[in-house]
Amino acid sequence: MTPYDTELIMRTVAITGTRETGHRSLDDYASLFEAYLRPFATGAHFYMGGAKGIDSLTLLWLAGNTGARLTVVTPGTVTQQPADARQAIARTRDRIKEIVELGAAELGTHAYHARNRWMVDHASMTIGFPHADEPTGGTWQTLNYTAEQGKPRLIVPV
């Protein structure tokens, strides 16, 4: 059995969500993550996007509250990420199994969508935390791509 076969057998979860998280308290997010991430965490491997907002909040929460395997995926490099995202990665580095830097030359919409597709392609399901109704945003693009791939998705509006 190869490592890839093992990944297919274990629960693998892509996380997607808004970068705009200031409208809720950290305690609110902790409660949401307890309710909607914890049930999937035992024996799971999570893929997060390494950006600010939900990406960083879920990374910090999962690293501090579960034993799940964690992978951070960036469209370019970690050094290109916002300061708060780099800090979250640095704080949890001992818990991160892998950092995948996709090496995009330019960090535009195309690069972020490619990163999101990569995460979905490597996951068995997606949990999304959209803010309001952002139908053209990356969160909904990722959730819709998940559905197109015939994979389950859990949508938790924030």
Coordinates of N, CA and C in Angstrom, one line a residue:
M1 N 0.9 -1.2 0.0 CA 0.0 0.0 0.0 C 0.9 1.2 0.0
T2 N 0.6 2.2 -0.9 CA 1.4 3.4 -1.0 C 0.8 4.5 -0.1
P3 N 1.6 5.5 0.2 CA 1.1 6.6 1.0 C -0.2 7.2 0.3
Y4 N -0.2 7.3 -1.0 CA -1.4 7.8 -1.7 C -2.6 6.9 -1.4
D5 N -2.5 5.6 -1.4 CA -3.6 4.7 -1.0 C -4.1 5.0 0.4
T6 N -3.1 5.2 1.3 CA -3.5 5.5 2.7 C -4.3 6.8 2.8
E7 N -3.9 7.8 2.0 CA -4.6 9.1 2.0 C -6.1 8.9 1.5
L8 N -6.3 8.0 0.5 CA -7.6 7.7 0.0 C -8.5 7.0 1.0
I9 N -7.9 6.2 1.9 CA -8.7 5.5 2.9 C -9.0 6.4 4.1
M10 N -8.1 7.2 4.5 CA -8.4 8.1 5.6 C -9.3 9.3 5.2
R11 N -10.0 9.9 6.1 CA -10.8 11.0 5.8 C -9.9 12.2 5.6
T12 N -10.0 12.8 4.4 CA -9.3 14.0 4.0 C -10.2 15.1 3.7
V13 N -10.0 16.3 4.3 CA -10.9 17.4 4.3 C -10.3 18.7 3.9
A14 N -10.8 19.3 2.8 CA -10.4 20.6 2.4 C -11.2 21.6 3.2
I15 N -10.5 22.7 3.6 CA -11.2 23.8 4.3 C -11.1 25.0 3.4
T16 N -12.3 25.7 3.3 CA -12.3 26.9 2.5 C -13.2 27.9 3.3
G17 N -12.9 29.2 3.1 CA -13.7 30.1 3.8 C -13.2 31.6 3.6
T18 N -14.1 32.4 4.0 CA -13.9 33.9 3.8 C -12.6 34.4 4.5
R19 N -12.1 35.4 3.9 CA -10.9 36.1 4.6 C -11.5 37.2 5.5
E20 N -12.7 37.5 5.4 CA -13.4 38.6 6.2 C -14.0 37.9 7.4
T21 N -13.3 38.0 8.6 CA -13.8 37.3 9.8 C -14.0 38.2 11.0
G22 N -13.8 39.5 10.8 CA -13.9 40.4 11.9 C -15.3 40.7 12.4
H23 N -16.3 40.1 11.8 CA -17.7 40.4 12.2 C -18.1 39.4 13.3
R24 N -17.3 38.4 13.6 CA -17.6 37.5 14.7 C -16.4 37.5 15.7
S25 N -16.7 37.1 16.9 CA -15.6 37.0 17.9 C -14.8 35.6 17.7
L26 N -13.7 35.6 18.3 CA -12.9 34.4 18.3 C -13.6 33.2 19.0
D27 N -14.3 33.6 20.0 CA -15.1 32.5 20.7 C -16.2 32.0 19.8
D28 N -16.8 32.8 19.0 CA -17.8 32.3 18.1 C -17.2 31.3 17.1
Y29 N -16.0 31.7 16.6 CA -15.4 30.8 15.6 C -15.0 29.5 16.3
A30 N -14.5 29.6 17.6 CA -14.1 28.3 18.3 C -15.3 27.4 18.5
S31 N -16.5 28.0 18.7 CA -17.7 27.2 18.9 C -18.1 26.6 17.6
L32 N -18.0 27.3 16.5 CA -18.3 26.8 15.2 C -17.4 25.6 14.8
F33 N -16.1 25.8 15.1 CA -15.1 24.8 14.7 C -15.3 23.5 15.6
E34 N -15.7 23.8 16.9 CA -16.0 22.6 17.8 C -17.2 21.8 17.2
A35 N -18.2 22.5 16.7 CA -19.4 21.9 16.2 C -19.2 21.2 14.9
Y36 N -18.4 21.9 14.0 CA -18.4 21.5 12.6 C -17.1 20.9 12.1
L37 N -16.0 21.1 12.8 CA -14.7 20.4 12.5 C -14.4 19.2 13.4
R38 N -14.7 19.4 14.7 CA -14.3 18.3 15.6 C -14.9 17.0 15.2
P39 N -16.2 16.9 14.7 CA -16.7 15.5 14.4 C -15.9 14.9 13.3
F40 N -15.2 15.6 12.5 CA -14.4 15.0 11.4 C -12.9 14.8 11.7
A41 N -12.5 15.3 12.8 CA -11.1 15.4 13.1 C -10.3 14.1 13.5
T42 N -11.0 13.2 14.1 CA -10.3 12.0 14.5 C -9.9 11.2 13.3
G43 N -8.6 11.0 13.2 CA -8.0 10.3 12.1 C -8.0 11.0 10.8
A44 N -8.3 12.3 10.8 CA -8.4 13.0 9.6 C -7.1 13.8 9.2
H45 N -7.1 14.2 7.9 CA -6.1 15.0 7.4 C -6.8 16.2 6.7
F46 N -6.4 17.4 7.2 CA -7.0 18.6 6.7 C -6.1 19.4 5.8
Y47 N -6.6 20.0 4.8 CA -5.9 20.8 3.9 C -6.5 22.2 4.0
M48 N -5.6 23.2 4.3 CA -6.0 24.6 4.5 C -5.2 25.5 3.6
G49 N -5.7 26.7 3.2 CA -5.1 27.5 2.2 C -4.0 28.5 2.7
G50 N -3.7 28.5 3.9 CA -2.5 29.4 4.3 C -2.7 30.9 4.1
A51 N -4.0 31.3 4.0 CA -4.2 32.8 3.9 C -4.8 33.3 5.2
K52 N -5.1 34.6 5.3 CA -5.7 35.1 6.5 C -7.2 34.7 6.5
G53 N -7.9 35.0 7.7 CA -9.3 34.6 7.8 C -9.5 33.2 8.2
I54 N -10.4 32.6 7.6 CA -10.8 31.2 8.0 C -9.6 30.2 7.9
D55 N -8.8 30.4 6.9 CA -7.6 29.5 6.7 C -6.7 29.5 8.0
S56 N -6.4 30.7 8.5 CA -5.5 30.8 9.6 C -6.3 30.4 10.9
L57 N -7.5 30.8 11.0 CA -8.3 30.5 12.2 C -8.5 29.0 12.4
T58 N -8.8 28.3 11.3 CA -8.9 26.8 11.3 C -7.6 26.2 11.6
L59 N -6.5 26.7 11.0 CA -5.2 26.1 11.3 C -4.9 26.2 12.8
L60 N -5.1 27.4 13.4 CA -4.8 27.5 14.8 C -5.7 26.6 15.6
W61 N -7.0 26.6 15.3 CA -7.9 25.8 16.1 C -7.6 24.3 16.0
L62 N -7.4 23.8 14.8 CA -7.1 22.4 14.6 C -5.8 22.0 15.3
A63 N -4.8 22.8 15.1 CA -3.5 22.5 15.7 C -3.6 22.5 17.3
G64 N -4.4 23.4 17.8 CA -4.5 23.4 19.3 C -5.5 22.5 19.9
N65 N -6.4 22.0 19.1 CA -7.5 21.2 19.7 C -7.7 19.8 19.2
T66 N -6.9 19.4 18.2 CA -7.1 18.1 17.7 C -5.7 17.5 17.4
G67 N -5.7 16.2 17.1 CA -4.5 15.5 16.7 C -4.5 15.3 15.2
A68 N -5.4 15.9 14.4 CA -5.5 15.7 13.0 C -4.2 16.1 12.3
R69 N -4.0 15.5 11.2 CA -2.8 15.8 10.3 C -3.2 17.1 9.5
L70 N -2.3 18.0 9.4 CA -2.5 19.3 8.8 C -1.6 19.6 7.7
T71 N -2.1 20.1 6.6 CA -1.3 20.5 5.4 C -1.8 21.9 5.0
V72 N -0.8 22.8 4.9 CA -1.1 24.2 4.4 C -0.7 24.2 3.0
V73 N -1.6 24.8 2.1 CA -1.3 24.9 0.7 C -1.4 26.4 0.3
T74 N -0.3 26.8 -0.3 CA -0.3 28.2 -0.8 C -0.2 28.3 -2.3
P75 N -0.8 29.3 -2.9 CA -0.7 29.4 -4.4 C 0.7 29.7 -4.9
G76 N 1.5 30.5 -4.1 CA 2.8 30.8 -4.4 C 3.8 30.2 -3.4
T77 N 4.2 31.1 -2.4 CA 5.1 30.6 -1.3 C 4.5 31.1 0.0
V78 N 5.0 30.6 1.1 CA 4.5 31.1 2.4 C 4.9 32.5 2.6
T79 N 6.1 32.9 2.1 CA 6.6 34.3 2.3 C 5.7 35.3 1.6
Q80 N 4.9 34.9 0.6 CA 4.0 35.8 -0.1 C 2.7 35.9 0.6
Q81 N 2.4 35.2 1.7 CA 1.2 35.3 2.4 C 1.1 36.5 3.3
P82 N -0.1 36.9 3.7 CA -0.1 38.1 4.6 C 0.5 37.8 6.0
A83 N 0.9 38.8 6.7 CA 1.7 38.6 7.9 C 1.0 37.7 8.9
D84 N -0.4 38.0 9.1 CA -1.1 37.1 10.1 C -1.1 35.7 9.7
A85 N -1.2 35.4 8.4 CA -1.2 34.0 8.0 C 0.2 33.4 8.2
R86 N 1.3 34.1 7.9 CA 2.6 33.6 8.2 C 2.8 33.3 9.7
Q87 N 2.3 34.2 10.5 CA 2.4 34.0 12.0 C 1.6 32.8 12.4
A88 N 0.5 32.5 11.9 CA -0.3 31.3 12.2 C 0.5 30.1 11.8
I89 N 1.1 30.1 10.6 CA 1.9 29.0 10.2 C 3.1 28.8 11.1
A90 N 3.8 29.8 11.4 CA 4.9 29.7 12.3 C 4.6 29.2 13.7
R91 N 3.4 29.7 14.2 CA 3.0 29.2 15.6 C 2.6 27.7 15.6
T92 N 2.2 27.2 14.5 CA 1.7 25.8 14.5 C 2.7 24.9 13.7
R93 N 3.9 25.4 13.3 CA 4.8 24.6 12.5 C 5.0 23.2 13.0
D94 N 5.1 23.0 14.3 CA 5.4 21.7 14.8 C 4.2 20.7 14.6
R95 N 3.1 21.3 14.3 CA 1.9 20.4 14.1 C 1.5 20.2 12.6
I96 N 2.2 21.0 11.7 CA 1.9 20.9 10.3 C 2.7 19.8 9.7
K97 N 2.0 18.9 9.1 CA 2.6 17.7 8.4 C 3.4 18.1 7.2
E98 N 2.8 19.1 6.4 CA 3.4 19.4 5.2 C 2.9 20.8 4.8
I99 N 3.8 21.6 4.1 CA 3.5 22.8 3.5 C 3.7 22.7 2.0
V100 N 2.6 22.9 1.2 CA 2.7 22.7 -0.2 C 2.7 24.1 -0.8
E101 N 3.8 24.5 -1.5 CA 3.9 25.8 -2.1 C 3.8 25.5 -3.6
L102 N 2.7 26.0 -4.2 CA 2.4 25.7 -5.6 C 3.2 26.5 -6.6
G103 N 3.8 27.6 -6.1 CA 4.8 28.3 -6.9 C 4.2 29.2 -8.0
A104 N 3.0 29.7 -7.9 CA 2.4 30.6 -8.9 C 3.3 31.9 -9.0
A105 N 3.5 32.3 -10.2 CA 4.3 33.5 -10.5 C 3.6 34.7 -10.0
E106 N 2.3 34.8 -10.2 CA 1.5 35.9 -9.8 C 0.3 35.4 -8.9
L107 N 0.1 36.2 -7.9 CA -1.0 35.8 -6.9 C -2.3 36.5 -7.3
G108 N -2.9 36.1 -8.3 CA -4.2 36.6 -8.7 C -5.3 35.5 -8.5
T109 N -6.5 35.9 -9.0 CA -7.6 35.0 -8.8 C -7.3 33.6 -9.4
H110 N -6.7 33.5 -10.5 CA -6.4 32.2 -11.2 C -5.5 31.4 -10.3
A111 N -4.5 32.0 -9.6 CA -3.6 31.2 -8.7 C -4.4 30.7 -7.5
Y112 N -5.3 31.5 -6.9 CA -6.0 31.1 -5.8 C -7.0 30.0 -6.1
H113 N -7.6 30.1 -7.3 CA -8.6 29.0 -7.7 C -7.8 27.7 -8.0
A114 N -6.6 27.8 -8.6 CA -5.8 26.6 -8.8 C -5.4 26.0 -7.4
R115 N -5.1 26.8 -6.4 CA -4.8 26.2 -5.1 C -6.0 25.5 -4.5
N116 N -7.2 26.2 -4.7 CA -8.4 25.6 -4.2 C -8.8 24.3 -4.9
R117 N -8.6 24.2 -6.2 CA -8.8 23.0 -6.9 C -7.9 21.9 -6.4
W118 N -6.6 22.2 -6.2 CA -5.6 21.3 -5.7 C -6.1 20.7 -4.4
M119 N -6.5 21.5 -3.5 CA -7.0 21.0 -2.2 C -8.2 20.0 -2.4
V120 N -9.1 20.4 -3.2 CA -10.3 19.6 -3.4 C -9.9 18.3 -4.1
D121 N -9.0 18.3 -5.0 CA -8.6 17.1 -5.7 C -7.9 16.2 -4.8
H122 N -7.3 16.6 -3.7 CA -6.6 15.8 -2.7 C -7.5 15.4 -1.5
A123 N -8.7 15.9 -1.5 CA -9.6 15.7 -0.3 C -10.7 14.8 -0.7
S124 N -11.3 14.2 0.3 CA -12.5 13.4 0.1 C -13.8 14.2 0.3
M125 N -13.7 15.4 0.9 CA -14.8 16.3 1.2 C -14.3 17.7 1.4
T126 N -15.2 18.7 1.4 CA -14.8 20.1 1.7 C -15.8 20.6 2.7
I127 N -15.2 21.4 3.7 CA -16.0 22.1 4.6 C -15.8 23.6 4.3
G128 N -16.9 24.3 4.0 CA -16.7 25.7 3.6 C -17.4 26.7 4.6
F129 N -16.8 27.8 4.9 CA -17.3 28.8 5.8 C -17.4 30.1 5.0
P130 N -18.5 30.3 4.2 CA -18.7 31.5 3.4 C -19.3 32.6 4.3
H131 N -18.9 33.8 3.9 CA -19.5 35.0 4.6 C -20.5 35.6 3.7
A132 N -21.7 35.8 4.2 CA -22.9 36.3 3.4 C -23.0 35.5 2.1
D133 N -23.3 36.3 1.1 CA -23.6 35.6 -0.2 C -22.5 36.1 -1.2
E134 N -21.3 35.5 -1.2 CA -20.2 35.8 -2.0 C -20.1 34.9 -3.2
P135 N -21.1 34.9 -4.1 CA -21.2 33.9 -5.2 C -20.0 33.9 -6.1
T136 N -19.3 35.0 -6.2 CA -18.1 35.0 -7.1 C -16.8 34.8 -6.4
G137 N -16.9 34.6 -5.1 CA -15.6 34.5 -4.3 C -15.1 33.1 -4.3
G138 N -13.8 33.0 -3.8 CA -13.1 31.7 -3.8 C -13.8 30.7 -3.0
T139 N -14.5 31.0 -1.9 CA -15.1 30.0 -1.1 C -16.2 29.3 -1.9
W140 N -17.1 30.0 -2.6 CA -18.1 29.4 -3.4 C -17.6 28.7 -4.6
Q141 N -16.5 29.2 -5.2 CA -15.9 28.6 -6.3 C -15.4 27.2 -5.8
T142 N -14.8 27.1 -4.7 CA -14.3 25.9 -4.1 C -15.4 24.9 -3.8
L143 N -16.5 25.4 -3.2 CA -17.6 24.6 -2.8 C -18.3 24.0 -4.1
N144 N -18.4 24.9 -5.1 CA -19.0 24.4 -6.4 C -18.1 23.4 -7.1
Y145 N -16.8 23.6 -7.1 CA -15.9 22.7 -7.7 C -16.0 21.3 -7.0
T146 N -16.1 21.4 -5.6 CA -16.3 20.1 -4.9 C -17.5 19.4 -5.3
A147 N -18.6 20.1 -5.5 CA -19.9 19.5 -6.0 C -19.7 18.9 -7.4
E148 N -19.0 19.6 -8.3 CA -18.8 19.2 -9.6 C -18.0 17.9 -9.6
Q149 N -17.1 17.7 -8.6 CA -16.3 16.5 -8.5 C -17.1 15.3 -7.9
G150 N -18.3 15.6 -7.5 CA -19.1 14.5 -6.9 C -18.8 14.2 -5.4
K151 N -18.1 15.2 -4.8 CA -17.7 15.0 -3.4 C -18.6 15.7 -2.5
P152 N -18.7 15.3 -1.2 CA -19.6 15.9 -0.3 C -19.0 17.2 0.2
R153 N -19.9 18.1 0.6 CA -19.5 19.4 1.1 C -20.4 19.8 2.2
L154 N -19.8 20.4 3.2 CA -20.6 20.9 4.4 C -20.4 22.4 4.3
I155 N -21.5 23.2 4.3 CA -21.5 24.6 4.2 C -21.9 25.2 5.5
V156 N -21.0 26.0 6.2 CA -21.3 26.6 7.5 C -21.2 28.1 7.3
P157 N -22.3 28.8 7.0 CA -22.3 30.3 6.8 C -21.7 31.0 8.0
V158 N -20.9 32.0 7.8 CA -20.4 32.8 8.9 C -20.8 34.2 8.6

